[in-house]
Every structure is written in C-alpha cells, then in structure tokens.
Amino acid sequence: MPKAASRAAAKTTNLAGFTVLPLQLRGSAEHFIYLRENQSGSNATDTNAKPNGRTIFLVNVPCDATDRDLISLFKPAGTIERVIFPKQAAGPSDATDEEEQEDTEENDEANPKSKLKTLPPPKPVPLIDTSLRHSSNSGRTAHIVFLDESSLGRALALPSSSKNILSWPPADTSAEPRGLGLYLKRHRLLRPALDTVSKHVDSYMQRFDFEQNAKRVAAASQYKKGVPIIDDDGFELVTRGGAYGKTVGGGVGVASKKFELVAKSGGLAAGKKKKKGRDKSKDLEGLYAHEQREKKRKAFMDLRERFDEDKKKVAKLKSMRRFKPY
C-alpha cells in the first residue's frame, strides 16, 4: 500500500471506539493518539471537573507533552478551557497562582492603607529554573475540556478534516528544547555560576531578615513599662497599677479599702512586728528525711540516758533508807 494511502486509511481508522489521530514526528517517525468522548460516571466531582459533552479523552499522549502542547494541537477544534493530566486536581473553581496574585494586587490598589501596613516580603531569586518540561511515562492519558459542545465534534473529526498529518511538536511550542537538547540545558542549569548563587543567597537572606523583623514587631507589646495607656479618643487611662501606666516606676499608688481599714485599726503595724519577730529558721527544720531520723534517734538516746539516771537515783535512795545498826 502506498504511503499516502496508508495515511488516508489511518485518518479514518477507529479502534475499539477510539478515533486514531496520527502525528508526524521529526524525521520519518509517526506517533498515534487515540481519542474519544469522555464518559464521566456517577461521581459528582468527576462530572464537574470533566463535564459530559465538552470533554475529550486522550490515550497514548507523548511523554513530553504539556498542557500548552495539547492546547496548540487541538486549537483548530475550538477554545480549550483546561487540560487535565492524571493525578492533577482540576475543577471549574480552581484558581491559578497568577489569578490569586492579580486578586491580591487589585485588593491592594483598592485599599492603599492595607498596602502600607503589610508590605509584601521580598521574593528570593530562584537558583534553578524549574520551568523546563518534564518527561513522563509513555502511554499516559489526558482529558481536554472545551468551552462549548460543538468543539467536541470538531476535535473528533480532526483526523479526517485535516489535509496533512499534524506535526509534533506543534508549531507554537516547537522552539522549546526537547530530547537531548532538553537534557543538556537541564545539565547546565543544575550547575549555576557563582554570581547566580550569590544573588540567590543574598535575596534569601533579605527574605529571612524581613520575616525576623516581622516576628519582632508582632512580639513587641503595644504598651511599654512607664508609658501611660492612651485610648482611641486620646485620653490617658488611669490604672491601679500592674505592668503598665504611670504608677510603675514612680508616682502614687491607689490603696484599696481593705488596706485602709487594716491600717486604721493598727493591724498593719502588728503584722509587721509579728513578721519581724518570726524565726524563719524553724520553717526549715525536719525538711529532709535523714534529719527527721536523726531527731528521733537523738530523742531516744536522751530518753535512755534519763532512764539510767533515774535508776541510779532510785538505787541511791534505797540504800539511804536501809537500817544500819553499826
């Protein structure tokens, strides 16, 4: 069979419900992608992420394919909402980092005061460029979600509607390094120059200093010792004492009623006298177990000595009362 006839046959080939889409690689090699309409199950999350009637299911996607490659490849079929690869959480409400950054910038413009209060931390200069594409396993799958249902039919008819075999990589992304060139560029990026390392370290230390200063400001108290407390209206608050206010470090303290009654009755002076005459050394007696044992042993020995002395006294009295005729 001639080569042109085989290509024409490949365009209209269906295999197990899949439409075969041939791709012309660099050189004379060809690659085939199998596509069909996606059929979501009863899972509500899967149905929301991959709505029926607008989603196409791809099999045998090239190992170095990215979402931009597939968008460029299926661009003639219609506008693509998103591309979903396996193990990639996707949904209509998911926002990218760029969208979140734009939202924060809009909020800062709307509230200039908040922008002055909370300045964004400095961004460290990346040491290695992580924007390079990563090769995955061969034979992987993907889902493409279109904006309208009419694009799905055009995507399934893409093999028969195109006059020539589609080329891979697409024209929009063909300038990016692939294959050996990709590995060589990755090898160079993994060994950065000293200037790049120095810029990365300096920017990282600036970010670290910014975070440390923010922690110090957050840890610092609003009021300091010896400084009066001012309310929102600008009036000075009178406090009884404590860690804040003018009563600390000088000034007159405010006495309670109980303190005044005790002072009038003279109980304060008596309490002071009692405290002066108190022997604090007695509070520490018998604090340790060996001291208690020694105290008991000494008391027992004293008791035995007194008992022996009493026995001697009794014997002496008995001898004095005896009758002595001579």
Coordinates of C-alpha atoms in Angstrom, one line a residue:
M1 CA 0.0 0.0 0.0
P2 CA 1.4 3.4 -0.9
K3 CA 2.4 5.7 1.9
A4 CA -0.3 8.3 1.1
A5 CA -3.0 5.6 1.1
S6 CA -1.8 4.3 4.4
R7 CA -2.0 7.8 5.9
A8 CA -5.5 8.3 4.5
A9 CA -6.6 4.9 6.0
A10 CA -5.1 5.9 9.3
K11 CA -7.1 9.1 9.3
T12 CA -10.4 7.3 9.2
T13 CA -9.4 4.3 11.4
N14 CA -11.4 3.7 14.6
L15 CA -10.1 1.2 17.1
A16 CA -12.3 -0.1 20.0
G17 CA -14.4 3.1 19.9
F18 CA -11.3 5.4 19.7
T19 CA -10.5 7.7 16.8
V20 CA -6.9 7.4 15.7
L21 CA -5.0 10.7 15.3
P22 CA -1.6 10.3 13.6
L23 CA 1.2 12.7 14.4
Q24 CA 4.3 13.3 12.3
L25 CA 7.4 13.4 14.5
R26 CA 10.7 14.9 13.5
G27 CA 12.1 12.8 10.7
S28 CA 10.0 9.9 9.3
A29 CA 8.6 8.5 12.6
E30 CA 4.9 8.7 13.4
H31 CA 3.0 8.7 16.7
F32 CA -0.7 7.8 17.2
I33 CA -3.0 9.4 19.8
Y34 CA -6.3 7.7 20.4
L35 CA -9.3 9.9 21.4
R36 CA -12.9 9.6 22.2
E37 CA -15.7 11.4 24.0
N38 CA -15.3 11.2 27.7
Q39 CA -18.0 9.4 29.7
S40 CA -18.0 10.5 33.4
G41 CA -19.5 8.2 35.9
S42 CA -21.9 9.0 38.8
N43 CA -19.2 10.8 40.8
A44 CA -20.2 14.4 41.1
T45 CA -16.7 15.7 41.5
D46 CA -15.6 13.9 38.3
T47 CA -18.6 15.2 36.4
N48 CA -17.9 18.8 37.5
A49 CA -14.3 18.6 36.5
K50 CA -14.9 16.8 33.3
P51 CA -18.4 17.7 32.1
N52 CA -20.0 15.4 29.6
G53 CA -20.5 16.7 26.1
R54 CA -17.4 19.0 26.3
T55 CA -14.6 16.7 27.4
I56 CA -12.4 14.5 25.2
F57 CA -10.4 11.6 26.5
L58 CA -6.9 11.0 25.0
V59 CA -4.7 7.9 25.2
N60 CA -1.0 7.4 24.3
V61 CA -0.2 11.0 24.8
P62 CA 3.5 11.8 24.1
C63 CA 5.7 11.5 27.1
D64 CA 7.0 15.1 26.8
A65 CA 3.6 16.7 26.2
T66 CA 2.4 19.6 28.3
D67 CA -0.9 21.4 28.5
R68 CA 0.3 24.1 26.2
D69 CA 1.3 21.4 23.6
L70 CA -2.2 19.9 23.6
I71 CA -3.9 23.3 23.5
S72 CA -1.8 24.2 20.5
L73 CA -2.6 20.8 18.8
F74 CA -6.3 21.0 19.3
K75 CA -6.6 24.7 18.7
P76 CA -8.3 24.3 15.3
A77 CA -11.2 22.4 17.0
G78 CA -12.1 25.3 19.3
T79 CA -11.3 27.1 22.5
I80 CA -10.0 24.9 25.3
E81 CA -10.9 25.6 28.9
R82 CA -8.3 23.4 30.6
V83 CA -6.2 20.2 30.2
I84 CA -6.2 17.6 32.9
F85 CA -3.5 15.1 33.3
P86 CA -3.6 12.1 35.7
K87 CA -3.0 12.9 39.4
Q88 CA -3.8 16.5 38.8
A89 CA -6.7 18.1 40.7
A90 CA -8.7 20.3 38.4
G91 CA -12.1 22.0 38.7
P92 CA -14.0 24.9 37.4
S93 CA -13.4 26.9 40.6
D94 CA -9.7 26.2 40.8
A95 CA -7.6 29.4 40.5
T96 CA -4.0 29.6 39.4
D97 CA -1.3 31.4 41.2
E98 CA -1.3 34.2 38.7
E99 CA -5.0 34.8 39.2
E100 CA -4.5 34.9 43.0
Q101 CA -1.7 37.3 42.6
E102 CA -3.8 39.5 40.4
D103 CA -6.6 39.4 43.0
T104 CA -4.2 40.5 45.8
E105 CA -2.9 43.3 43.7
E106 CA -6.4 44.5 43.0
N107 CA -7.2 44.4 46.7
D108 CA -4.0 46.4 47.5
E109 CA -5.0 49.0 44.9
A110 CA -8.5 49.3 46.4
N111 CA -7.1 49.6 50.0
P112 CA -3.9 51.7 49.9
K113 CA -3.8 51.7 53.7
S114 CA -3.5 48.0 53.9
K115 CA -0.8 48.0 51.3
L116 CA 1.2 50.4 53.5
K117 CA 0.7 48.3 56.6
T118 CA 1.5 44.9 55.1
L119 CA 4.3 45.2 52.6
P120 CA 4.9 42.0 50.6
P121 CA 8.1 40.1 51.5
P122 CA 10.9 40.2 49.1
K123 CA 11.0 37.3 46.7
P124 CA 14.2 35.2 46.6
V125 CA 15.9 34.8 43.3
P126 CA 15.4 31.2 42.2
L127 CA 18.7 29.2 41.9
I128 CA 17.5 26.7 39.3
D129 CA 15.0 27.4 36.5
T130 CA 12.1 25.0 37.1
S131 CA 10.1 26.0 34.0
L132 CA 11.6 23.2 31.9
R133 CA 9.3 20.5 30.8
H134 CA 9.5 17.1 32.5
S135 CA 9.3 13.8 30.6
S136 CA 6.7 11.4 31.9
N137 CA 5.9 7.7 31.2
S138 CA 4.8 6.7 27.7
G139 CA 1.2 5.8 27.1
R140 CA -0.2 8.2 29.5
T141 CA -3.7 9.7 29.3
A142 CA -5.2 13.2 29.4
H143 CA -8.6 15.0 29.3
I144 CA -9.3 18.1 27.3
V145 CA -12.3 20.3 28.3
F146 CA -13.7 22.6 25.7
L147 CA -15.8 25.7 26.3
D148 CA -18.6 24.6 24.0
E149 CA -20.1 21.3 22.9
S150 CA -19.6 22.0 19.2
S151 CA -15.8 21.9 19.7
L152 CA -16.0 18.2 20.7
G153 CA -17.3 17.1 17.4
R154 CA -14.7 19.1 15.5
A155 CA -12.0 17.5 17.7
L156 CA -13.2 14.0 16.9
A157 CA -13.3 14.8 13.2
L158 CA -9.8 16.4 13.3
P159 CA -8.1 13.4 11.7
S160 CA -10.4 13.3 8.7
S161 CA -10.8 17.1 8.3
S162 CA -7.0 17.9 8.2
K163 CA -5.4 17.7 4.8
N164 CA -2.0 16.8 6.1
I165 CA -0.9 14.8 9.1
L166 CA -0.5 17.0 12.1
S167 CA 3.1 17.6 13.2
W168 CA 4.6 17.0 16.7
P169 CA 5.7 19.1 18.4
P170 CA 3.2 21.8 17.5
A171 CA 4.4 25.0 15.8
D172 CA 3.7 27.2 18.8
T173 CA 6.0 25.1 21.1
S174 CA 8.5 23.7 18.7
A175 CA 11.2 26.2 19.7
E176 CA 11.4 24.8 23.2
P177 CA 14.2 22.3 23.8
R178 CA 13.3 18.6 23.7
G179 CA 15.2 15.3 23.8
L180 CA 18.9 15.7 24.0
G181 CA 18.8 19.5 24.0
L182 CA 16.5 19.4 27.0
Y183 CA 18.9 17.2 29.0
L184 CA 21.9 19.4 28.1
K185 CA 20.1 22.5 29.2
R186 CA 19.0 20.9 32.4
H187 CA 22.6 19.8 33.0
R188 CA 23.8 23.4 32.6
L189 CA 21.1 24.8 34.9
L190 CA 21.9 22.3 37.6
R191 CA 25.4 23.8 37.8
P192 CA 24.8 27.5 38.2
A193 CA 27.5 30.2 38.2
L194 CA 28.9 31.8 41.3
D195 CA 27.1 35.1 40.5
T196 CA 23.8 33.3 40.4
V197 CA 24.4 31.5 43.7
S198 CA 25.4 34.8 45.3
K199 CA 22.2 36.6 44.1
H200 CA 20.1 33.7 45.4
V201 CA 21.8 33.7 48.8
D202 CA 21.5 37.5 49.1
S203 CA 17.8 37.5 48.2
Y204 CA 17.2 34.6 50.6
M205 CA 18.8 36.4 53.5
Q206 CA 16.8 39.5 52.7
R207 CA 13.6 37.4 52.9
F208 CA 14.9 35.9 56.2
D209 CA 15.6 39.3 57.7
F210 CA 12.2 40.5 56.7
E211 CA 10.5 37.6 58.4
Q212 CA 12.6 38.1 61.5
N213 CA 11.7 41.8 61.7
A214 CA 8.0 40.9 61.3
K215 CA 8.2 38.5 64.2
R216 CA 9.9 41.1 66.4
V217 CA 7.2 43.6 65.6
A218 CA 4.5 41.1 66.3
A219 CA 6.1 40.1 69.6
A220 CA 6.6 43.6 70.8
S221 CA 3.9 44.8 73.2
Q222 CA 1.6 47.8 72.3
Y223 CA 2.3 49.4 75.7
K224 CA 5.7 49.6 77.5
K225 CA 6.6 49.9 81.1
G226 CA 6.4 53.5 82.4
V227 CA 4.4 54.7 79.4
P228 CA 0.7 55.8 80.0
I229 CA -2.0 53.9 78.2
I230 CA -3.9 56.1 75.7
D231 CA -7.3 55.1 74.5
D232 CA -8.7 55.7 71.0
D233 CA -10.0 59.2 71.8
G234 CA -6.6 60.3 73.0
F235 CA -7.4 60.3 76.8
E236 CA -5.0 58.8 79.3
L237 CA -6.4 55.8 81.2
V238 CA -5.9 55.7 85.0
T239 CA -4.9 52.2 86.1
R240 CA -4.5 50.8 89.6
G241 CA -1.0 49.5 88.9
G242 CA 0.4 46.5 87.2
A243 CA 2.9 46.4 84.4
Y244 CA 1.6 49.4 82.6
G245 CA 0.8 53.0 83.4
K246 CA 2.5 55.9 85.3
T247 CA 2.1 54.1 88.6
V248 CA 5.0 51.9 87.7
G249 CA 8.5 53.4 88.4
G250 CA 7.2 56.4 90.5
G251 CA 4.0 58.1 91.3
V252 CA 1.3 57.5 93.9
G253 CA -0.4 54.1 94.1
V254 CA -4.1 53.7 94.7
A255 CA -4.8 51.9 98.0
S256 CA -7.8 49.6 98.4
K257 CA -10.5 50.0 101.2
K258 CA -9.4 46.8 102.9
F259 CA -5.8 48.2 103.2
E260 CA -7.1 51.5 104.6
L261 CA -9.3 49.7 107.3
V262 CA -6.4 47.5 108.4
A263 CA -4.1 50.5 108.6
K264 CA -6.5 52.5 110.7
S265 CA -7.0 49.6 113.2
G266 CA -3.3 49.2 113.7
G267 CA -3.3 45.7 112.3
L268 CA -0.7 46.6 109.7
A269 CA 1.9 47.6 112.3
A270 CA 1.2 44.5 114.4
G271 CA 1.5 42.3 111.4
K272 CA 4.9 43.9 110.6
K273 CA 6.0 43.3 114.2
K274 CA 5.0 39.7 114.1
K275 CA 6.8 39.3 110.9
K276 CA 10.0 40.8 112.4
G277 CA 9.9 38.6 115.4
R278 CA 9.3 35.4 113.5
D279 CA 12.1 32.9 113.3
K280 CA 12.3 31.7 109.8
S281 CA 14.9 29.0 110.5
K282 CA 12.2 26.9 112.2
D283 CA 10.4 26.5 109.0
L284 CA 13.2 24.5 107.6
E285 CA 13.5 22.0 110.5
G286 CA 12.7 18.5 109.5
L287 CA 12.8 19.3 105.8
Y288 CA 14.8 16.2 104.9
A289 CA 14.1 12.6 105.9
H290 CA 17.6 12.0 107.4
E291 CA 17.1 15.0 109.7
Q292 CA 13.9 13.5 111.0
R293 CA 15.6 10.2 111.6
E294 CA 18.4 11.8 113.5
K295 CA 16.0 13.8 115.6
K296 CA 14.1 10.7 116.6
R297 CA 17.3 8.8 117.4
K298 CA 18.6 11.7 119.5
A299 CA 15.3 11.9 121.4
F300 CA 15.5 8.1 122.1
M301 CA 19.1 8.3 123.3
D302 CA 18.2 11.2 125.6
L303 CA 15.3 9.2 127.0
R304 CA 17.6 6.2 127.7
E305 CA 20.1 8.5 129.5
R306 CA 17.4 10.0 131.7
F307 CA 16.1 6.5 132.4
D308 CA 19.6 5.3 133.5
E309 CA 20.0 8.4 135.7
D310 CA 16.6 7.8 137.3
K311 CA 17.6 4.2 138.1
K312 CA 20.8 5.4 139.8
K313 CA 18.8 7.9 141.8
V314 CA 16.3 5.2 143.0
A315 CA 19.1 2.9 144.0
K316 CA 20.8 5.6 146.0
L317 CA 17.6 6.5 147.8
K318 CA 17.0 2.8 148.7
S319 CA 20.5 2.5 150.1
M320 CA 20.0 5.5 152.2
R321 CA 16.8 4.2 153.8
R322 CA 18.3 0.9 154.9
F323 CA 18.7 0.2 158.7
K324 CA 22.4 0.2 159.7
P325 CA 22.8 -0.9 163.4
Y326 CA 26.5 -0.3 163.4

